PDB file of C-alpha atoms in Angstrom:
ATOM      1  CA  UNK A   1     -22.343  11.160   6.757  1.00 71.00           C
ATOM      2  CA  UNK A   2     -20.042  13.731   6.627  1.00 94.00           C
ATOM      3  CA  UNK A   3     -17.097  13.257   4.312  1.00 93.00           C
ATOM      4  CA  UNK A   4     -14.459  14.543   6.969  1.00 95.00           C
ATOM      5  CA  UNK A   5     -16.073  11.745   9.514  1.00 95.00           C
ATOM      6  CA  UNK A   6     -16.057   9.469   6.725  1.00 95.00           C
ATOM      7  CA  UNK A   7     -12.455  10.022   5.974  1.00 95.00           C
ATOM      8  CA  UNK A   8     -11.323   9.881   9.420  1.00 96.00           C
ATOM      9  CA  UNK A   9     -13.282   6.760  10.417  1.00 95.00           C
ATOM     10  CA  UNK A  10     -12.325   4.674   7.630  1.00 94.00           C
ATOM     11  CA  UNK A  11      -8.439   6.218   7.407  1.00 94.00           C
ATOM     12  CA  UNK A  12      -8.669   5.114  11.442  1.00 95.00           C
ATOM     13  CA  UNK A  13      -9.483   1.674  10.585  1.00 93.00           C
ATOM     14  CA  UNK A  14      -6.913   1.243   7.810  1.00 92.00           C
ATOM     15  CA  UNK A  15      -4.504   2.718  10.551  1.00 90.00           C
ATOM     16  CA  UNK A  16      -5.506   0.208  13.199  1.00 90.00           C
ATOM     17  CA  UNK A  17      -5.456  -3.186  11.117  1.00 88.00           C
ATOM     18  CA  UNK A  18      -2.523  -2.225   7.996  1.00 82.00           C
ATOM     19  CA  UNK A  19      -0.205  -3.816  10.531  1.00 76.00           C
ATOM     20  CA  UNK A  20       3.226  -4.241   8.569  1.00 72.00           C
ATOM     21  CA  UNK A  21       3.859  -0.939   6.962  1.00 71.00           C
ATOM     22  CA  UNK A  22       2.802   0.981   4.111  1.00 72.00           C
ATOM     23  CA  UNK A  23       2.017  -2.142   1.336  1.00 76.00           C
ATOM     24  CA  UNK A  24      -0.109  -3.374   3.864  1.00 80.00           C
ATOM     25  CA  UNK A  25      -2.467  -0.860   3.655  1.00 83.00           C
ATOM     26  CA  UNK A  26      -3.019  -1.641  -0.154  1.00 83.00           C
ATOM     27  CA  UNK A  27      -5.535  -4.164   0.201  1.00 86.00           C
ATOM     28  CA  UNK A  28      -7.722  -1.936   2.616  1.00 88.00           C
ATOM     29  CA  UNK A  29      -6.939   0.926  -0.065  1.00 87.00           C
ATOM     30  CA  UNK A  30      -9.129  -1.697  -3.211  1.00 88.00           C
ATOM     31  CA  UNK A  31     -11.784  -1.997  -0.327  1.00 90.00           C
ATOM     32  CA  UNK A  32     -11.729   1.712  -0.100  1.00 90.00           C
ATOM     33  CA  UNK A  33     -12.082   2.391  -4.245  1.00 88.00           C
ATOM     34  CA  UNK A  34     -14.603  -0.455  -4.242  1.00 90.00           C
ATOM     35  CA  UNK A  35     -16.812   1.641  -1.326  1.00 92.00           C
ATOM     36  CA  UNK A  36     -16.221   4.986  -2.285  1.00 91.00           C
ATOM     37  CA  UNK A  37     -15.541   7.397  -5.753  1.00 88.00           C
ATOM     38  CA  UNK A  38     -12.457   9.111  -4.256  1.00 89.00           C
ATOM     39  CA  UNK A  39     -10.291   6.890  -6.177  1.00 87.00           C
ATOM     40  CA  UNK A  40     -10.112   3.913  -8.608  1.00 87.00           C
ATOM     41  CA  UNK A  41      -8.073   0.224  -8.691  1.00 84.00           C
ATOM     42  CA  UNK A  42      -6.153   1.996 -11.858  1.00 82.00           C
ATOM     43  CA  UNK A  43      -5.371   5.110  -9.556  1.00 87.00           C
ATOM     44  CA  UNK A  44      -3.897   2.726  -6.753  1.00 85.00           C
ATOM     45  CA  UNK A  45      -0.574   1.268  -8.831  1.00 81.00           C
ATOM     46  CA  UNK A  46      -0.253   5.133 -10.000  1.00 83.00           C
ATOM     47  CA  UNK A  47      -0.469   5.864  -6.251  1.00 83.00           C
ATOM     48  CA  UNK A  48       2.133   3.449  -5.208  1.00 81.00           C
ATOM     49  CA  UNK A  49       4.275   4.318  -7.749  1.00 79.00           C
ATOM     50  CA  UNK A  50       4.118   7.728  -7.079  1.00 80.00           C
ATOM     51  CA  UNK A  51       4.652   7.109  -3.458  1.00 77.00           C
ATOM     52  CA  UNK A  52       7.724   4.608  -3.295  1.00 75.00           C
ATOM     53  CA  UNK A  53       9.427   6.976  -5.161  1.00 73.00           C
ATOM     54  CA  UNK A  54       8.876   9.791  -2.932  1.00 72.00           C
ATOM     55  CA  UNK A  55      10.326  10.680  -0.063  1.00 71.00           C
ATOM     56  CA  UNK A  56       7.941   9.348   2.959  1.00 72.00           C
ATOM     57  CA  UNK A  57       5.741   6.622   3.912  1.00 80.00           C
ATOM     58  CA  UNK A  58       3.368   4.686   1.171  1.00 82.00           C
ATOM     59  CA  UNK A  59       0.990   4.566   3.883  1.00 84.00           C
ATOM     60  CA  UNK A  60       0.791   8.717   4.376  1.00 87.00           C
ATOM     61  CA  UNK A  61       1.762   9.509   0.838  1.00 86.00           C
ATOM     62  CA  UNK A  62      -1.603   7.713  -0.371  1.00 87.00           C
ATOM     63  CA  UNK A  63      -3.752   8.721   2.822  1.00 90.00           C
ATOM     64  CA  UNK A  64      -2.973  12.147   1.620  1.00 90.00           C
ATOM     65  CA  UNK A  65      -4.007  11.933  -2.100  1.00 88.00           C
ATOM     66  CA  UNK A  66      -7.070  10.143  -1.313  1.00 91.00           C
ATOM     67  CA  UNK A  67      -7.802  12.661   1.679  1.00 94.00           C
ATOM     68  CA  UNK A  68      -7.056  15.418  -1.045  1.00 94.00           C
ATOM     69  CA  UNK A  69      -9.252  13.860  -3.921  1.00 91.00           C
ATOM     70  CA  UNK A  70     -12.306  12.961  -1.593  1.00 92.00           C
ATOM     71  CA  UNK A  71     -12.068  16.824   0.937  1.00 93.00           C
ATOM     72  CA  UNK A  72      -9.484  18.954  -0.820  1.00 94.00           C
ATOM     73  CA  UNK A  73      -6.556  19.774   1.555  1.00 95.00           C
ATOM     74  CA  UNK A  74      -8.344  19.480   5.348  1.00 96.00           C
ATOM     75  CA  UNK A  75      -9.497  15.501   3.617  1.00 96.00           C
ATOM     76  CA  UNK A  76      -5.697  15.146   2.759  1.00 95.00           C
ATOM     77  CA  UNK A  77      -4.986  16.181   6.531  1.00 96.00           C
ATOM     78  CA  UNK A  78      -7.576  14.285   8.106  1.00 97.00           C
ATOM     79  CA  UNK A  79      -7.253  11.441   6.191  1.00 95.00           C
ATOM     80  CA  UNK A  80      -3.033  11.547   6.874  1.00 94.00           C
ATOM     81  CA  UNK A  81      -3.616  12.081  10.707  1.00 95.00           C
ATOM     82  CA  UNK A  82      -5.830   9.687  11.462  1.00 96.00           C
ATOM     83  CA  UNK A  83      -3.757   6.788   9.207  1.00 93.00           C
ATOM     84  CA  UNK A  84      -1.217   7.295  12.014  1.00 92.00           C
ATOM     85  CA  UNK A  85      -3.506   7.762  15.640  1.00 95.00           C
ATOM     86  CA  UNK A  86      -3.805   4.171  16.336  1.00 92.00           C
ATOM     87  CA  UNK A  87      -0.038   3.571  15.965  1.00 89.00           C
ATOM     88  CA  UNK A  88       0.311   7.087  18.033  1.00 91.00           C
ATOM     89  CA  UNK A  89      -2.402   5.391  20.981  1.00 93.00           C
ATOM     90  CA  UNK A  90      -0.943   1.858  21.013  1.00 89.00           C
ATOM     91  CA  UNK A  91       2.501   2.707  21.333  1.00 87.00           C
ATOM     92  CA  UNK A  92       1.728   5.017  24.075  1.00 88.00           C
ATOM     93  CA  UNK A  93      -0.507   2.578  25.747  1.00 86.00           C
ATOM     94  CA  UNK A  94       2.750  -0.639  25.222  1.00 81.00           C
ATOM     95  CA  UNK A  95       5.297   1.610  26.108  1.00 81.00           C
ATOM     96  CA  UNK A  96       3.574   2.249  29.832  1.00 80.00           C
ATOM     97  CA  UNK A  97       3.318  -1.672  30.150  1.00 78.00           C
ATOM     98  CA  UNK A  98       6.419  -2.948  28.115  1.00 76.00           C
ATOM     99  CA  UNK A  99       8.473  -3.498  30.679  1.00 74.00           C
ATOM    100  CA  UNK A 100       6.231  -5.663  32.404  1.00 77.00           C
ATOM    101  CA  UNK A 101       5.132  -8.050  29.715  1.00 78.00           C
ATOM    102  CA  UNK A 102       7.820  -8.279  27.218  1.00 76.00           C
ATOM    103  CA  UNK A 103       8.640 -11.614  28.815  1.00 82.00           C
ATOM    104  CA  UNK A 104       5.171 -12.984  28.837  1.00 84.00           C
ATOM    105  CA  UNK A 105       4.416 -15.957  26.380  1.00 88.00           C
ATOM    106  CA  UNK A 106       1.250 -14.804  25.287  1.00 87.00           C
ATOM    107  CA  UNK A 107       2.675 -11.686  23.899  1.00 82.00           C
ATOM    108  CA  UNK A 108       5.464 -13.758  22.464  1.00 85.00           C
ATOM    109  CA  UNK A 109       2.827 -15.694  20.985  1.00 89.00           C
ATOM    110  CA  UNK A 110       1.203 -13.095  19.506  1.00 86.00           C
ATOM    111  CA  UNK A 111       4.216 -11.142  17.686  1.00 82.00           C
ATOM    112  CA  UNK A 112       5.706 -14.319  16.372  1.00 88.00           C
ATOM    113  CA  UNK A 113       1.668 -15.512  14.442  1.00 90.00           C
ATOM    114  CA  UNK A 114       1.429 -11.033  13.612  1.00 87.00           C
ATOM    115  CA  UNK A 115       5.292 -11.867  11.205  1.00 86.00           C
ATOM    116  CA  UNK A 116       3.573 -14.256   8.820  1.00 91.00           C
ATOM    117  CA  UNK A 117       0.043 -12.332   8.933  1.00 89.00           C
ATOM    118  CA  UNK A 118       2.018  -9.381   7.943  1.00 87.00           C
ATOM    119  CA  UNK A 119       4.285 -11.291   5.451  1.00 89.00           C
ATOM    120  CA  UNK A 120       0.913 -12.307   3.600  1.00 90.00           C
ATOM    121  CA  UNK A 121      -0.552  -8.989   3.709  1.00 86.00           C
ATOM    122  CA  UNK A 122       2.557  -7.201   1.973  1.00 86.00           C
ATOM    123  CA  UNK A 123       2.827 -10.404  -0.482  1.00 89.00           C
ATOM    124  CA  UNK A 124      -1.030 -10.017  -1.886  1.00 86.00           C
ATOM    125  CA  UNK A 125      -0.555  -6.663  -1.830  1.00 83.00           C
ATOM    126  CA  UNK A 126       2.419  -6.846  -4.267  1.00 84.00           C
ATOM    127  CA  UNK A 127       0.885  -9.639  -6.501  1.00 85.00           C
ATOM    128  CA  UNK A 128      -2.164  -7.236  -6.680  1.00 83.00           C
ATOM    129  CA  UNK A 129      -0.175  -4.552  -7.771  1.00 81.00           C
ATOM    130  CA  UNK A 130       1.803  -7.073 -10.486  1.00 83.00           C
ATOM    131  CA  UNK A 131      -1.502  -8.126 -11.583  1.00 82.00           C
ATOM    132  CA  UNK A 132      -2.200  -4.334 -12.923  1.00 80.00           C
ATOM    133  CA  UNK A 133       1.018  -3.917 -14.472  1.00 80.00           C
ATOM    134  CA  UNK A 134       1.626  -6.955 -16.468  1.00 82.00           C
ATOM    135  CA  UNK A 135      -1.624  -7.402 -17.393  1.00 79.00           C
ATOM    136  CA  UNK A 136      -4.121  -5.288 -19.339  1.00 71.00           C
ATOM    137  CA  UNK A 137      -7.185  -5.612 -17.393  1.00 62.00           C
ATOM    138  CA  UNK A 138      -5.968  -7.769 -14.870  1.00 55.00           C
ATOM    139  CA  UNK A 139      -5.965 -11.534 -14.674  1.00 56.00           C
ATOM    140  CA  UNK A 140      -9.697 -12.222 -14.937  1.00 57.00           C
ATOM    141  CA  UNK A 141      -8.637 -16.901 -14.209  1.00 57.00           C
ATOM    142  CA  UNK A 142      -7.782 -18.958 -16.691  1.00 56.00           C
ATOM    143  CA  UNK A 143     -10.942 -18.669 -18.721  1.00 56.00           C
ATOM    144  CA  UNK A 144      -9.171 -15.767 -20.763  1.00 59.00           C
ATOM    145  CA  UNK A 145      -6.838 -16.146 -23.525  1.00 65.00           C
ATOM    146  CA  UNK A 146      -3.560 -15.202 -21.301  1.00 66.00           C
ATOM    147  CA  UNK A 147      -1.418 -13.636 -24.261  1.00 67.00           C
ATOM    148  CA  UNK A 148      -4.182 -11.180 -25.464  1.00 69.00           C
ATOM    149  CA  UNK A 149      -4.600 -10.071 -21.473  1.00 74.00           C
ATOM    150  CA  UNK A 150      -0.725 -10.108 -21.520  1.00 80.00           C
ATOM    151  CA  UNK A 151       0.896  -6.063 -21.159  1.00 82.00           C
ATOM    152  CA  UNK A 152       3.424  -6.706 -23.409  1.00 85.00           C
ATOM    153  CA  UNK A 153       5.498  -3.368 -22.997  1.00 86.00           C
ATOM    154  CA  UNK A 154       5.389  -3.555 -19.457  1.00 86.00           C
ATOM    155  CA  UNK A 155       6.156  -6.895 -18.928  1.00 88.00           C
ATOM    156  CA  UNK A 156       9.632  -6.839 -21.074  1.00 89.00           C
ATOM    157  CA  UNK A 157      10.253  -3.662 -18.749  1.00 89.00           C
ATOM    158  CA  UNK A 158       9.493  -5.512 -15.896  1.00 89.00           C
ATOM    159  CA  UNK A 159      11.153  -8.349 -16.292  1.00 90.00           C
ATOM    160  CA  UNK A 160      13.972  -6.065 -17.653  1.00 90.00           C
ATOM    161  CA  UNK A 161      14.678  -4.540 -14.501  1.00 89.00           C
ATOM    162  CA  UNK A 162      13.915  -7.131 -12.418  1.00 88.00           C
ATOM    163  CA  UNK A 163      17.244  -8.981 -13.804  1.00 89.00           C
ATOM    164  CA  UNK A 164      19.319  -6.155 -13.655  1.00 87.00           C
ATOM    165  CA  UNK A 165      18.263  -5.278 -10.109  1.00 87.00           C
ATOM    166  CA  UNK A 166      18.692  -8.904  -8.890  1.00 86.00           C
ATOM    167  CA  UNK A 167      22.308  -9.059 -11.015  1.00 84.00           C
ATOM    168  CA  UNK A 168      23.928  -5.362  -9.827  1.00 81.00           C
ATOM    169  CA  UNK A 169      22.898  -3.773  -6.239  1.00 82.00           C
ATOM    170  CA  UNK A 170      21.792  -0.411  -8.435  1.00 81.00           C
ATOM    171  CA  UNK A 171      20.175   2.524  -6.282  1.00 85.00           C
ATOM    172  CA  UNK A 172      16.652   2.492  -6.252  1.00 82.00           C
ATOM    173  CA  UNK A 173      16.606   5.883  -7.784  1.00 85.00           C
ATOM    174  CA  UNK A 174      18.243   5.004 -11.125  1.00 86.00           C
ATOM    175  CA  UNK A 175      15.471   2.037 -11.329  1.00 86.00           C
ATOM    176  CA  UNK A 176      13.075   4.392 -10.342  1.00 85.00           C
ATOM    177  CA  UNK A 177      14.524   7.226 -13.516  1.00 88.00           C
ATOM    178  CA  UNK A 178      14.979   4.043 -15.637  1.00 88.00           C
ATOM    179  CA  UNK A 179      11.257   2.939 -15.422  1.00 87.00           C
ATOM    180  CA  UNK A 180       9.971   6.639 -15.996  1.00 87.00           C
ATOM    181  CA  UNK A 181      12.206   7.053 -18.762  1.00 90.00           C
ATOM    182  CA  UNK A 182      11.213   3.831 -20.410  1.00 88.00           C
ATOM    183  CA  UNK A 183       7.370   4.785 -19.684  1.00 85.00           C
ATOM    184  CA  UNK A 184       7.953   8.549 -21.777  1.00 88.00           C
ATOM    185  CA  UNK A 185      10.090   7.050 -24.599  1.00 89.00           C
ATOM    186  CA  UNK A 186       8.116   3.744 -24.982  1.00 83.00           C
ATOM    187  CA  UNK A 187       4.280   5.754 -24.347  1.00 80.00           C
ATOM    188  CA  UNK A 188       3.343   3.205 -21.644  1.00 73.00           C
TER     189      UNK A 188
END
């Protein structure tokens, strides 16, 4: 198959099912690395790291490098347009029919059970991504000795900014310059 189809078809599906936002996409971005060479599980928490702390969506920010490492710059725009057409059709289609259903129970129904879907998504998505940084090769169970696996340096830096976040209301920014500082100085 063509690697511009490719891109768009699976980009499309992660589009139409990463309901929740841009860490909701993560899991569908492992299925992708597991599927495909365009990128690897290590390559993901470099991705997200490199997208939270620029300007734009996770969800685009990654379509694009992935669109750009599997079909150059046309694979980073296919890749980044169709991540966003099934948002761009199904608000279209809800906002010509909003008005007439935004009472109904069934819809009701079906936004209140999409909040905790969502809520899990975003949460797996975020221990996946803790997994890779705090451990070495990530946490294989409890068969392996947990220290050795254990990432010491990034742990104490994680842990590190975790308290000071949760203590002061700091900009994300300085956390953000804080963390890449500590990962020059400290060779991480």
């Amino acid at each position: 198959m063509n690697i511009y189809l490719t891109l768009f078809i699976e980009f499309f599906k992660i589009g139409l099912f990463a309901v929740g936002g841009g860490l909701a996409t993560v899991p569908f971005l492992y299925d992708l690395a597991d599927k495909y060479d365009w990128i690897t599980p290590e390559m993901i928490s470099d991705m997200i790291a490199v997208a939270e702390s620029t300007p734009g969506p996770i969800g685009i920010n990654t379509a694009t490098y992935v669109g750009f490492n599997a079909g150059g710059v046309p694979g980073s725009i296919i890749a980044s347009l169709s991540l966003v057409l099934p948002s761009f059709i199904i608000i279209l289609m809800i906002s010509r029919v909003i008005t007439k259903f935004q009472t109904n129970p069934y819809v009701i129904s079906v936004f209140s059970t999409l909040r905790p879907a969502v809520t899990a998504l975003i949460l797996a998505a975020g221990l996946q991504v803790l997994d890779m940084v705090i451990f070495t090769s990530g946490f294989q169970g409890f068969g392996v000795n947990l220290v050795a696996a254990l990432n010491i340096k990034t742990s104490l830096l994680f842990l590190a900014l975790l308290g000071i976040s949760m203590k002061k209301s700091f900009h994300p920014i300085i956390i953000i310059a804080t963390a890449a500082a500590a990962g020059v100085i400290f060779k991480m």
